[in-house]
Coordinates of C-alpha atoms in Angstrom, one line a residue:
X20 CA -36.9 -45.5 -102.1
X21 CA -37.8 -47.5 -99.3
X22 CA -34.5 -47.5 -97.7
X23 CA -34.1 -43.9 -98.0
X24 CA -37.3 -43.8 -96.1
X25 CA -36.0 -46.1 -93.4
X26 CA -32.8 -44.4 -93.0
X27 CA -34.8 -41.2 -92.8
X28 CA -37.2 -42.1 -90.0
X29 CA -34.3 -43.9 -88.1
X30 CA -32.3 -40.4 -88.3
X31 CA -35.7 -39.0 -87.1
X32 CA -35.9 -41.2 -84.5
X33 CA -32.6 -40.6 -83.1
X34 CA -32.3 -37.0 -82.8
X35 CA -36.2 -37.3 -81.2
X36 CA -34.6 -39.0 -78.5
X37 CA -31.6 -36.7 -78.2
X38 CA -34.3 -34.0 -77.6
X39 CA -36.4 -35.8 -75.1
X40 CA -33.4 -37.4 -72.8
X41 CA -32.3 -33.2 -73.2
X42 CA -35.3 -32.4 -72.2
X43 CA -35.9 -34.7 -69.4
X44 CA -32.3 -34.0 -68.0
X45 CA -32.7 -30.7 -68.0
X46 CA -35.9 -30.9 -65.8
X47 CA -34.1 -33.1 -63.4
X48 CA -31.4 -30.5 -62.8
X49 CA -33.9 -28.1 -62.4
X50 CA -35.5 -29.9 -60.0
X51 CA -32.8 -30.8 -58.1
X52 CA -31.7 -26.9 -57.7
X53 CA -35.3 -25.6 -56.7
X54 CA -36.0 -28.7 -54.2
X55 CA -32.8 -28.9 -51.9
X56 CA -31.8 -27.5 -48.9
X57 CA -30.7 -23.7 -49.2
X58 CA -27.7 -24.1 -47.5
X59 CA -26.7 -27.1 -50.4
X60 CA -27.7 -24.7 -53.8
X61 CA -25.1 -22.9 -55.3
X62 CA -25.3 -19.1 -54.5
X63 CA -24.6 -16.2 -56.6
X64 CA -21.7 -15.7 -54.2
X65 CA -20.5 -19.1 -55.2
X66 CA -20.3 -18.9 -59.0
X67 CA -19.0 -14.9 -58.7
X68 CA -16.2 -16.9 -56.4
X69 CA -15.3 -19.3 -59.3
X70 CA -15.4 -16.8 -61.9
X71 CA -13.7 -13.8 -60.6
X72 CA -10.3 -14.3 -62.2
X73 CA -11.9 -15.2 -66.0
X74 CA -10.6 -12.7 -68.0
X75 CA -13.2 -10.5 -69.6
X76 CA -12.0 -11.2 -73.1
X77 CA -12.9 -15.0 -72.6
X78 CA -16.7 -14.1 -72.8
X79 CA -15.8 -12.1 -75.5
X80 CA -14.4 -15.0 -77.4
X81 CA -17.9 -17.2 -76.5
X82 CA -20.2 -14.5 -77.4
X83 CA -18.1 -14.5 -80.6
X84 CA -18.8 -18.1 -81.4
X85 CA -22.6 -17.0 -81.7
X86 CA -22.0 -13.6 -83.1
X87 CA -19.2 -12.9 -85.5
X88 CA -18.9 -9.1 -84.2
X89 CA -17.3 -10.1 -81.4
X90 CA -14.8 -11.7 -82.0
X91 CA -13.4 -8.2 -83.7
X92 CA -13.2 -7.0 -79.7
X93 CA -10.9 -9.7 -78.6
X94 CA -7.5 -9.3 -77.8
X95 CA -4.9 -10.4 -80.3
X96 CA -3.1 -12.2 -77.3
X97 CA -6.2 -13.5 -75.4
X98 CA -5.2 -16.9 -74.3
X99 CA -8.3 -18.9 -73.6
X100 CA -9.9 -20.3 -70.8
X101 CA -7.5 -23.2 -68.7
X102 CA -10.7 -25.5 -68.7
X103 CA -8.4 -28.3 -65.9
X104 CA -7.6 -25.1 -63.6
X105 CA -11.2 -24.1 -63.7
X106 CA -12.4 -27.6 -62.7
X107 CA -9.8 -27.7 -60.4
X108 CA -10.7 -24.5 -58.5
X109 CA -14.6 -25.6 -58.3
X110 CA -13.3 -29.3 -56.8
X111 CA -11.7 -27.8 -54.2
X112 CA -12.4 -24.1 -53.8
X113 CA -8.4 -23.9 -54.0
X114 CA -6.6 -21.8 -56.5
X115 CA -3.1 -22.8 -57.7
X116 CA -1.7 -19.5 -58.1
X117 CA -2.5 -18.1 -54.8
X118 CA -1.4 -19.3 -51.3
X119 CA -3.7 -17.3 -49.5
X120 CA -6.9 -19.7 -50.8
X121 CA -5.4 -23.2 -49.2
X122 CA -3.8 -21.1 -45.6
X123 CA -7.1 -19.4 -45.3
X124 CA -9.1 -22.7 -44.9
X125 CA -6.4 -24.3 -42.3
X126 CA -5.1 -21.3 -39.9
X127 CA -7.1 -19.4 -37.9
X128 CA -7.1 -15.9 -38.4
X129 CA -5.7 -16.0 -41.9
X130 CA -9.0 -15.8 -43.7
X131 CA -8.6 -11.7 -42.7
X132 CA -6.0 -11.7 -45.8
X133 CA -8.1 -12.8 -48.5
X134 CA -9.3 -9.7 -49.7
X135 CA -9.5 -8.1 -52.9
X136 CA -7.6 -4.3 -52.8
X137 CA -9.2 -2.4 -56.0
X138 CA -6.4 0.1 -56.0
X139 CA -3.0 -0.3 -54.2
X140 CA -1.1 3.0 -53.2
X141 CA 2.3 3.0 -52.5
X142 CA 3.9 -0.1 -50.2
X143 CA -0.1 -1.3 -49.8
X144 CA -0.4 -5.3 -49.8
X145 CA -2.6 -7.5 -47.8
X146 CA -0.2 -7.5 -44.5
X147 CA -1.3 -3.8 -44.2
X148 CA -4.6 -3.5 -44.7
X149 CA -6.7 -1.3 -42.6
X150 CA -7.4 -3.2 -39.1
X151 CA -10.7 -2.7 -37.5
X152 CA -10.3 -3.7 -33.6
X153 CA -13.4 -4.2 -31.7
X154 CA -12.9 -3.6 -28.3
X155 CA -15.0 -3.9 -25.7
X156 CA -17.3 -1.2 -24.8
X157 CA -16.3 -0.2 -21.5
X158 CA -13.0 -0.2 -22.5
X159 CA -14.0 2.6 -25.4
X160 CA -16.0 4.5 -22.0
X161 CA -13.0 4.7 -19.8
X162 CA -11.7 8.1 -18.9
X163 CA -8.0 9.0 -19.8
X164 CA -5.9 11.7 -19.6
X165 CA -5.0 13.5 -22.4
X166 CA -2.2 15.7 -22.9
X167 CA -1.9 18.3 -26.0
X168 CA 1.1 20.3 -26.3
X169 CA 2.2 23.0 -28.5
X170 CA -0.1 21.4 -31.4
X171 CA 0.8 22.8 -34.7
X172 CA -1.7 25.0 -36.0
X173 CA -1.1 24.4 -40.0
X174 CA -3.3 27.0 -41.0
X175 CA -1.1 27.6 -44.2
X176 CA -4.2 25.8 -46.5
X177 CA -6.5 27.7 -44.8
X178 CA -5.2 30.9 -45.1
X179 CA -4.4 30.6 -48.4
X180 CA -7.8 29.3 -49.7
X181 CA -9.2 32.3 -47.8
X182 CA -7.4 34.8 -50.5
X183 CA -8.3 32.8 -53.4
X184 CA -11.6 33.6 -55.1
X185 CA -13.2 31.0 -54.7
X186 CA -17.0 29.4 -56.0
X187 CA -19.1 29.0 -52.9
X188 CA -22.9 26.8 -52.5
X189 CA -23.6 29.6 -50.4
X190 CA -25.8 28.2 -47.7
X191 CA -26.2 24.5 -48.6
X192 CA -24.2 21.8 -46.8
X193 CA -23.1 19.9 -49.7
X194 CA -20.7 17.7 -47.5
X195 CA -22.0 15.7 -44.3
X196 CA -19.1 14.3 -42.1
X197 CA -19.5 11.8 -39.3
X198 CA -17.4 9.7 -37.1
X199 CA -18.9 6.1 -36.8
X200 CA -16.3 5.0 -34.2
X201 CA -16.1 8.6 -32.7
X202 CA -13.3 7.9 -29.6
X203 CA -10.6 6.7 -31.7
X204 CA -7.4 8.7 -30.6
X205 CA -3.7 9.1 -30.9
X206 CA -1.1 7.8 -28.7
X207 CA 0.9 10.9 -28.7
X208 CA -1.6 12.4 -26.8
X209 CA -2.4 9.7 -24.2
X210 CA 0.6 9.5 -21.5
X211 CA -1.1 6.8 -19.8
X212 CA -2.1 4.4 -22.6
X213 CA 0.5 2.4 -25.0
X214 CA -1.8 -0.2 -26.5
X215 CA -3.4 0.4 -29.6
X216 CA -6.6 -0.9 -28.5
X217 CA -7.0 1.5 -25.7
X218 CA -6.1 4.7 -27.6
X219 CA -9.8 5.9 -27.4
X220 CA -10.6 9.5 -25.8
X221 CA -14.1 11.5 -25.2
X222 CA -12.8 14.5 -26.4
X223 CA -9.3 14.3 -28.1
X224 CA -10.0 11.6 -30.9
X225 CA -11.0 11.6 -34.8
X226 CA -13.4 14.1 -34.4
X227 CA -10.7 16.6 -34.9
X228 CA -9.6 15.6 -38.0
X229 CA -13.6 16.0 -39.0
X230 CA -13.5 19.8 -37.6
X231 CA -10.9 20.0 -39.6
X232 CA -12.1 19.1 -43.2
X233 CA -14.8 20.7 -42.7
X234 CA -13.0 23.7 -42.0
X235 CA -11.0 23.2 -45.1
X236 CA -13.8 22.6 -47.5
X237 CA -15.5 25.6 -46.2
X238 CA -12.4 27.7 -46.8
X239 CA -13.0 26.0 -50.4
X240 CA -16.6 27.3 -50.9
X241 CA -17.7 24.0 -49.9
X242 CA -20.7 24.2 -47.4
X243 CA -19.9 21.1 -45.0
X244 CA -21.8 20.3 -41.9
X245 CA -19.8 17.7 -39.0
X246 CA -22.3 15.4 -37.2
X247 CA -21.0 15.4 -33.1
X248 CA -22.9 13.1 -32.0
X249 CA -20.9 10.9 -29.4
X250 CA -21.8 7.2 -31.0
X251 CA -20.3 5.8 -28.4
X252 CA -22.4 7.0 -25.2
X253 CA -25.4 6.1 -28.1
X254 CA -24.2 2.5 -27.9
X255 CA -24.0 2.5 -24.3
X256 CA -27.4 3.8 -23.5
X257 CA -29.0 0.9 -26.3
X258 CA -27.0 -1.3 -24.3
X259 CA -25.3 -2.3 -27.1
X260 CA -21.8 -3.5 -28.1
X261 CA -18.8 -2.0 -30.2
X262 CA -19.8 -4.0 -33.1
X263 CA -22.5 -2.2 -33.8
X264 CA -21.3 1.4 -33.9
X265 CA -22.7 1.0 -37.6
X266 CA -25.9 0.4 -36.9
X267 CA -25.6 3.2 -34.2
X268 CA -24.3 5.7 -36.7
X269 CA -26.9 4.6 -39.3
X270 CA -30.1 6.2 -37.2
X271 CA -27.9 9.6 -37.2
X272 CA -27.0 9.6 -41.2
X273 CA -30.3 8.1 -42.6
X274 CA -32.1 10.8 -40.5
X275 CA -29.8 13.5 -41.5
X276 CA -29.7 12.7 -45.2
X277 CA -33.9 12.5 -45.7
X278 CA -33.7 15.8 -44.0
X279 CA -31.4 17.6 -45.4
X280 CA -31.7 17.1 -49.2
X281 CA -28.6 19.8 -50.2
X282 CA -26.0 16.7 -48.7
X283 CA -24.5 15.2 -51.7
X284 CA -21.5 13.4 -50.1
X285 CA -21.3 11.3 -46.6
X286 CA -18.1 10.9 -45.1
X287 CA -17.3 8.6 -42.2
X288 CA -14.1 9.2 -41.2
X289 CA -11.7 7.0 -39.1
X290 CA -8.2 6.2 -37.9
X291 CA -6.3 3.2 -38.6
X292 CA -5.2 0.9 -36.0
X293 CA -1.1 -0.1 -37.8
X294 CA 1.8 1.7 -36.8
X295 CA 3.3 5.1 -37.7
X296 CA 5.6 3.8 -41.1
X297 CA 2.8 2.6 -42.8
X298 CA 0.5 5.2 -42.1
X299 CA 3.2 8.3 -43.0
X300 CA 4.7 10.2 -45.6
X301 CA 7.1 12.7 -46.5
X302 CA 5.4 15.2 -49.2
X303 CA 7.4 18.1 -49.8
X304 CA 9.6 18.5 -46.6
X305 CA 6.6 17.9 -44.4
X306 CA 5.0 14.8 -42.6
X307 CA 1.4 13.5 -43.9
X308 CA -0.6 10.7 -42.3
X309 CA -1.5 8.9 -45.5
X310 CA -5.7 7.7 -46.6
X311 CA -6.9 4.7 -47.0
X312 CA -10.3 4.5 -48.5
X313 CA -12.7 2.1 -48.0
X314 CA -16.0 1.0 -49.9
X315 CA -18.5 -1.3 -48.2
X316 CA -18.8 -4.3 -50.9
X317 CA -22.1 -5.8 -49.4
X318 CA -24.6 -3.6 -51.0
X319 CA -25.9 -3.7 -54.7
X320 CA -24.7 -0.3 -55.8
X321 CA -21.7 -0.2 -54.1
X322 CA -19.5 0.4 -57.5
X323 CA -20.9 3.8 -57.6
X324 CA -19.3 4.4 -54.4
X325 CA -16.2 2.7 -55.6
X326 CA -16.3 4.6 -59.0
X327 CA -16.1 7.6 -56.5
X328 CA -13.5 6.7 -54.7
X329 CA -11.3 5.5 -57.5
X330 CA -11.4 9.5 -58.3
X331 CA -10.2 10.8 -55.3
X332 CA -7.1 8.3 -55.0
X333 CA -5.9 8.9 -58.7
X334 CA -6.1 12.9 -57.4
X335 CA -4.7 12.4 -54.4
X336 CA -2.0 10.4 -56.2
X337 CA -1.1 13.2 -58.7
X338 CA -0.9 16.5 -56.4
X339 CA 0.3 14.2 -53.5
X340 CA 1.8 11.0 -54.0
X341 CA 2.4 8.5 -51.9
X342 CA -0.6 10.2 -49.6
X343 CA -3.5 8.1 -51.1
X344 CA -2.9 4.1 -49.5
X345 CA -5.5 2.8 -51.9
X346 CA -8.7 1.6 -52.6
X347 CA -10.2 -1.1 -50.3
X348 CA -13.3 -2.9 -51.1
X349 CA -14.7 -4.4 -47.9
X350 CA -17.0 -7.4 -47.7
X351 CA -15.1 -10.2 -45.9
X352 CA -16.5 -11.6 -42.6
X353 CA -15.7 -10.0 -39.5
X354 CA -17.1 -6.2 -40.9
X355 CA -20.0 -4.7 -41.5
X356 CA -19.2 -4.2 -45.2
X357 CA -22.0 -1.8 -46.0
X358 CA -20.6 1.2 -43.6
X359 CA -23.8 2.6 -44.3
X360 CA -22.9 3.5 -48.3
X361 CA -25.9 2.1 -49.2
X362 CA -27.7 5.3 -48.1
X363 CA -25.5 7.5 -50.6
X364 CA -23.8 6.4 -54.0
X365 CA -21.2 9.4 -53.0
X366 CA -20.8 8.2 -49.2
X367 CA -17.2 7.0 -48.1
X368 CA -15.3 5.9 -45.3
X369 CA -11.6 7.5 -45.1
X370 CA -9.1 5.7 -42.8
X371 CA -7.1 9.1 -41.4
X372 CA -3.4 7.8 -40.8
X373 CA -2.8 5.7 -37.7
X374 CA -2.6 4.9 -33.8
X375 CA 0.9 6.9 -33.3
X376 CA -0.1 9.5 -36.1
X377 CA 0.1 13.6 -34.5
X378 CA -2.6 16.0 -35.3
X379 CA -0.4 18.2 -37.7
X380 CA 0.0 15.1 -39.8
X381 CA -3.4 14.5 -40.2
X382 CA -4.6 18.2 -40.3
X383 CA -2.6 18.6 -43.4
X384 CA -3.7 15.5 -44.8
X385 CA -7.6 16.7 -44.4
X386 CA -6.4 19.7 -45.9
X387 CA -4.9 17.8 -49.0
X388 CA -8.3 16.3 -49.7
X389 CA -10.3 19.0 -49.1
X390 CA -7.9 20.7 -51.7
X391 CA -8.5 17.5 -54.5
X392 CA -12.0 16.9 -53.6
X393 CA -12.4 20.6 -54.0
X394 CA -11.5 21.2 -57.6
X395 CA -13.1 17.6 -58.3
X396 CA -16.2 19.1 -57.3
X397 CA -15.9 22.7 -58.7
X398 CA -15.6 21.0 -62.2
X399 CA -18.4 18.8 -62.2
X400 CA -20.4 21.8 -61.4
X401 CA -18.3 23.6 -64.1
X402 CA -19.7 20.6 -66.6
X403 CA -23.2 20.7 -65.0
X404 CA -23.7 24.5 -65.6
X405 CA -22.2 24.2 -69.4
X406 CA -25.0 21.7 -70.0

């Protein structure tokens, strides 16, 4: 009896002091976090880093260590966690299946390829992502000629939505469109200028391709308003750089949208920076400048606006393939990655073909997503009026 006692108490004793050294290491570790330096505690950033490529399934298969329903939801072919590659990765922020992790820390410049495309459209990979020059603000100022000859008018769209009977909102301005980095132009039409960097104009630029959509959404039924403001002379006179054409364009949009409660969808529209065959397509006979869309990642509902954009590729894609380029998620450093989306769950920014794209490509282009984002958003009111 008394031995069983002893061996009792013992057995007692021992897991007493499994709890307390638990106890006591788990306050040390807590200590340690909430007592050093900020810039040495492991941000949220961090941890999303080391998990991102955990497959889903692997959560599943802990949660169904704890709950046997779970472990119904997992994959017959789920191969678990590599526990040595994780460990690996968190050592030395390297990962072993992709280049881009160990070149990124050791070349200058290279860091601007480890990004994360959502969606990739036809021939999209990281050498041909979207590039966002920065020039210099006088350089944006300087007046160039401009020459526009015989400019095709493709008015077929147009023409044709006009016969169609189509829904209208009547006189709300569902649609706002703005142009963040209003001076960006086209080579074509700049005798004087062959480096990308310079192709900026006052008047012949993206804002065309704006006047444009809107004119095609309208011919849809779609009330659409285009912001001119010149963003540009607005940096000037706050004596402020390039840079921050955002912030520029953010006074203009957060004022416009708190006024104007019909707007439902913000689009900043822009052209690309990469030459002409990777920014064209052949649909149909006729030449496109193709769409890249990009969604500011550096804002905590920015899947809304990616949920969104997702949408209008897989559209694009099946009345116009090869137009859409993809899906970009931007939050890398060296851009704003907000692109003032936080204002709007249905705000966008639309990369409109390219430096040596012509303003027939990219009419009929706005014209193509007018057409998709036009019969997107005639069903959903279809679905909201049935309810």
């Amino acid at each position: 009896m008394d031995l069983h006692k002893h061996s009792g108490l013992r057995l007692l004793y021992k897991r007493s002091s499994l709890y307390i050294i638990g106890a006591l290491i788990l306050f040390t570790c807590i200590g340690i976090l909430t007592t050093i330096k900020p810039a040495y505690r492991l941000s949220s950033e961090v941890i999303t880093e080391w998990t991102t490529d955990i497959n889903s399934s692997t959560f599943l298969y802990l949660l169904g260590i704890e709950n046997r329903a779970f472990q119904q939801a997992v994959p017959e072919d789920h191969k678990f966690l590599d526990l040595s590659t994780t460990l690996f990765r968190i050592a030395t922020s390297l990962k072993p299946n992709d280049i881009r992790s160990l070149l990124g820390n050791e070349l200058p410049g290279f860091k601007v390829f480890d990004n994360h495309i959502l969606i990739a459209g036809e021939g999209t990979n990281y050498t041909n992502l979207p590039i966002e020059s920065s020039p210099p603000l006088q350089e944006v100022l300087k007046e160039r000629e401009a020459i526009i000859e015989d400019e095709e008018s493709t008015t077929e769209q147009l023409e044709t939505n006009k016969e169609k009977n189509t829904p209208t909102t009547g006189n709300k301005e569902v649609v706002y469109i703005y142009n963040s980095h209003n001076r960006e132009s086209f080579l074509p039409y700049l005798p004087d200028v062959k480096d990308p960097d310079k192709a900026y104009h006052k008047e012949v630029n993206i804002s065309k391709v704006s006047n444009r959509l809107a004119k095609s959404l309208q011919a849809n039924g779609i009330g659409t308003v285009v912001d001119d403001t010149d963003i540009t002379k607005k940096l000037h006179e706050k004596g402020w750089g390039f840079g921050r054409s955002y912030d520029a364009s953010r006074e203009v949009v957060a004022d416009t949208l708190s006024t104007n409660k019909d707007i439902q969808y913000a689009f900043d529209l822009h052209r690309d920076a990469i030459k002409k065959e990777k920014t064209t397509k052949q649909i149909n006979g006729k030449s496109y400048a193709r769409i890249m869309i990009v969604v500011g990642a550096e804002h905590n509902s920015y899947k809304k606006n990616l949920d969104l954009a997702a949408k209008l590729h897989y559209l694009l894609e099946e009345k116009y393939p090869g137009l859409s380029r993809g899906v970009f998620p931007r939050k890398d450093k060296g851009t704003n990655g907000v692109f003032n989306q936080d204002l709007s769950n249905n705000a966008l920014l639309f990369e409109f073909g390219g430096v040596e794209n012509k303003l027939d490509e990219l009419y009929r282009s706005a014209d193509a997503l007018a057409d998709v984002f036009s019969e997107m958003y005639w069903d959903a009111e279809k679905v909201d009026t049935a309810s």
